[in-house]
Structure formats: C-alpha cells, structure tokens
Amino acid sequence: VYSAHIDVASLNWWNKLEKQNQDLLKEAMCEAARYQRADNRTKNEARLTMLKDKGMQVEENPDISSFRSQVAELKTIDLYKNPQVQKLLLKVLEATR
C-alpha cells in the first residue's frame, strides 16, 4: 500500500485516551496526511526526473484496464466476503481521500 502518511497505535492505548485527546489526534493525523500528500505531489516531477536520469525505466501510460482485469478475481476470494474485512477496506479507502 502506498500512503503518504500512516499512523499506528495500540488500541489499548487509544481506548485509554479521553475523547477530547482522541479527537485532537484524529484531527492532527488528518492534517498531517493532507500536508504530506500535497508535499509529495509538488515533489513528484523532480523525483521522477531524478530516477529517469539514473536509468529507471518508467511506463508513462500504463494499461490500467489490463491490470484491473488481472486482479478482478481477487475480489472473489473468501477473505473479501468477510463483512469485517469489507468494512476495514472501506475505511482504508476513505482514509486515502
């Protein structure tokens, strides 16, 4: 998973925090994630140029539909049928917006 910002904490520790502190941490984490995504976007072109200059081959126009068709069957495995897994995946997707 690529993410500009990942936060990890013990649920036991989190549950001991007062709601006000949980809210402050959530707000700070969201703000930090937005900042890091924006910072990454502004630096992407320079980083890509540097990698190309060092010999990295970059596919500028990837065949996304081919990729999607190749991984489409992954949605049918039992793990993804689990409601808890589906809920978690939706939370991850929402957090990346």
Short mmCIF file of C-alpha atoms in Angstrom, two decimals:
data_model
loop_
_atom_site.label_atom_id
_atom_site.label_comp_id
_atom_site.label_asym_id
_atom_site.label_seq_id
_atom_site.Cartn_x
_atom_site.Cartn_y
_atom_site.Cartn_z
CA VAL A 1 0.00 0.00 0.00
CA TYR A 2 1.32 3.40 -0.91
CA SER A 3 0.33 6.06 1.53
CA ALA A 4 1.81 9.43 2.20
CA HIS A 5 1.01 9.06 5.86
CA ILE A 6 0.39 6.03 8.04
CA ASP A 7 -0.41 6.20 11.75
CA VAL A 8 -0.26 3.18 14.03
CA ALA A 9 -1.28 2.99 17.68
CA SER A 10 -2.23 0.35 20.20
CA LEU A 11 -6.00 0.07 20.54
CA ASN A 12 -5.48 -0.45 24.27
CA TRP A 13 -3.58 2.87 24.48
CA TRP A 14 -6.12 4.63 22.26
CA ASN A 15 -9.07 3.48 24.35
CA LYS A 16 -7.44 4.91 27.48
CA LEU A 17 -7.33 8.41 25.97
CA GLU A 18 -10.04 10.92 26.74
CA LYS A 19 -12.36 11.59 23.80
CA GLN A 20 -11.04 15.15 23.50
CA ASN A 21 -7.49 13.82 23.06
CA GLN A 22 -8.67 11.20 20.56
CA ASP A 23 -10.37 13.95 18.56
CA LEU A 24 -7.24 16.13 18.65
CA LEU A 25 -5.09 13.23 17.47
CA LYS A 26 -7.52 12.37 14.66
CA GLU A 27 -7.52 15.99 13.51
CA ALA A 28 -3.72 16.20 13.67
CA MET A 29 -3.32 12.92 11.75
CA CYS A 30 -5.70 14.08 9.01
CA GLU A 31 -3.90 17.41 8.75
CA ALA A 32 -0.51 15.69 8.57
CA ALA A 33 -1.76 13.30 5.88
CA ARG A 34 -3.12 16.19 3.77
CA TYR A 35 0.18 18.05 4.13
CA GLN A 36 2.25 15.02 3.15
CA ARG A 37 0.07 14.24 0.12
CA ALA A 38 0.37 17.83 -1.08
CA ASP A 39 4.13 17.82 -0.43
CA ASN A 40 4.54 14.57 -2.36
CA ARG A 41 2.55 15.91 -5.31
CA THR A 42 4.72 19.02 -5.56
CA LYS A 43 7.92 16.96 -5.50
CA ASN A 44 6.83 14.05 -7.73
CA GLU A 45 8.04 15.53 -11.01
CA ALA A 46 11.53 16.29 -9.69
CA ARG A 47 11.81 12.84 -8.12
CA LEU A 48 10.66 11.13 -11.30
CA THR A 49 13.17 13.12 -13.38
CA MET A 50 15.97 12.14 -11.00
CA LEU A 51 15.03 8.45 -11.21
CA LYS A 52 14.90 8.57 -15.01
CA ASP A 53 18.29 10.31 -15.08
CA LYS A 54 19.67 7.43 -13.01
CA GLY A 55 18.38 4.91 -15.55
CA MET A 56 14.98 3.92 -14.23
CA GLN A 57 12.54 2.90 -16.94
CA VAL A 58 9.12 4.44 -16.41
CA GLU A 59 5.89 3.35 -18.05
CA GLU A 60 4.24 6.71 -18.74
CA ASN A 61 0.95 5.24 -19.99
CA PRO A 62 0.23 2.02 -18.09
CA ASP A 63 -2.52 -0.29 -19.32
CA ILE A 64 -4.82 0.15 -16.34
CA SER A 65 -7.69 -1.86 -17.80
CA SER A 66 -5.38 -4.86 -18.23
CA PHE A 67 -4.26 -4.55 -14.61
CA ARG A 68 -7.86 -4.32 -13.41
CA SER A 69 -8.87 -7.41 -15.35
CA GLN A 70 -5.90 -9.37 -13.98
CA VAL A 71 -6.78 -8.58 -10.35
CA ALA A 72 -10.58 -8.69 -10.69
CA GLU A 73 -10.72 -12.29 -9.47
CA LEU A 74 -9.14 -11.28 -6.16
CA LYS A 75 -12.50 -9.85 -5.12
CA THR A 76 -14.00 -13.35 -5.20
CA ILE A 77 -11.70 -14.93 -2.62
CA ASP A 78 -13.30 -15.81 0.72
CA LEU A 79 -11.31 -13.23 2.66
CA TYR A 80 -13.07 -10.38 0.86
CA LYS A 81 -16.50 -11.85 1.59
CA ASN A 82 -15.98 -11.31 5.30
CA PRO A 83 -18.03 -8.24 6.37
CA GLN A 84 -15.32 -7.13 8.80
CA VAL A 85 -12.72 -7.18 6.02
CA GLN A 86 -15.03 -5.26 3.70
CA LYS A 87 -15.64 -2.66 6.40
CA LEU A 88 -11.90 -2.31 7.03
CA LEU A 89 -11.14 -1.95 3.32
CA LEU A 90 -13.75 0.80 3.02
CA LYS A 91 -12.17 2.59 5.98
CA VAL A 92 -8.76 2.38 4.32
CA LEU A 93 -10.15 3.75 1.06
CA GLU A 94 -11.93 6.58 2.87
CA ALA A 95 -8.75 7.48 4.74
CA THR A 96 -6.86 7.94 1.47
CA ARG A 97 -9.20 10.64 0.19
#
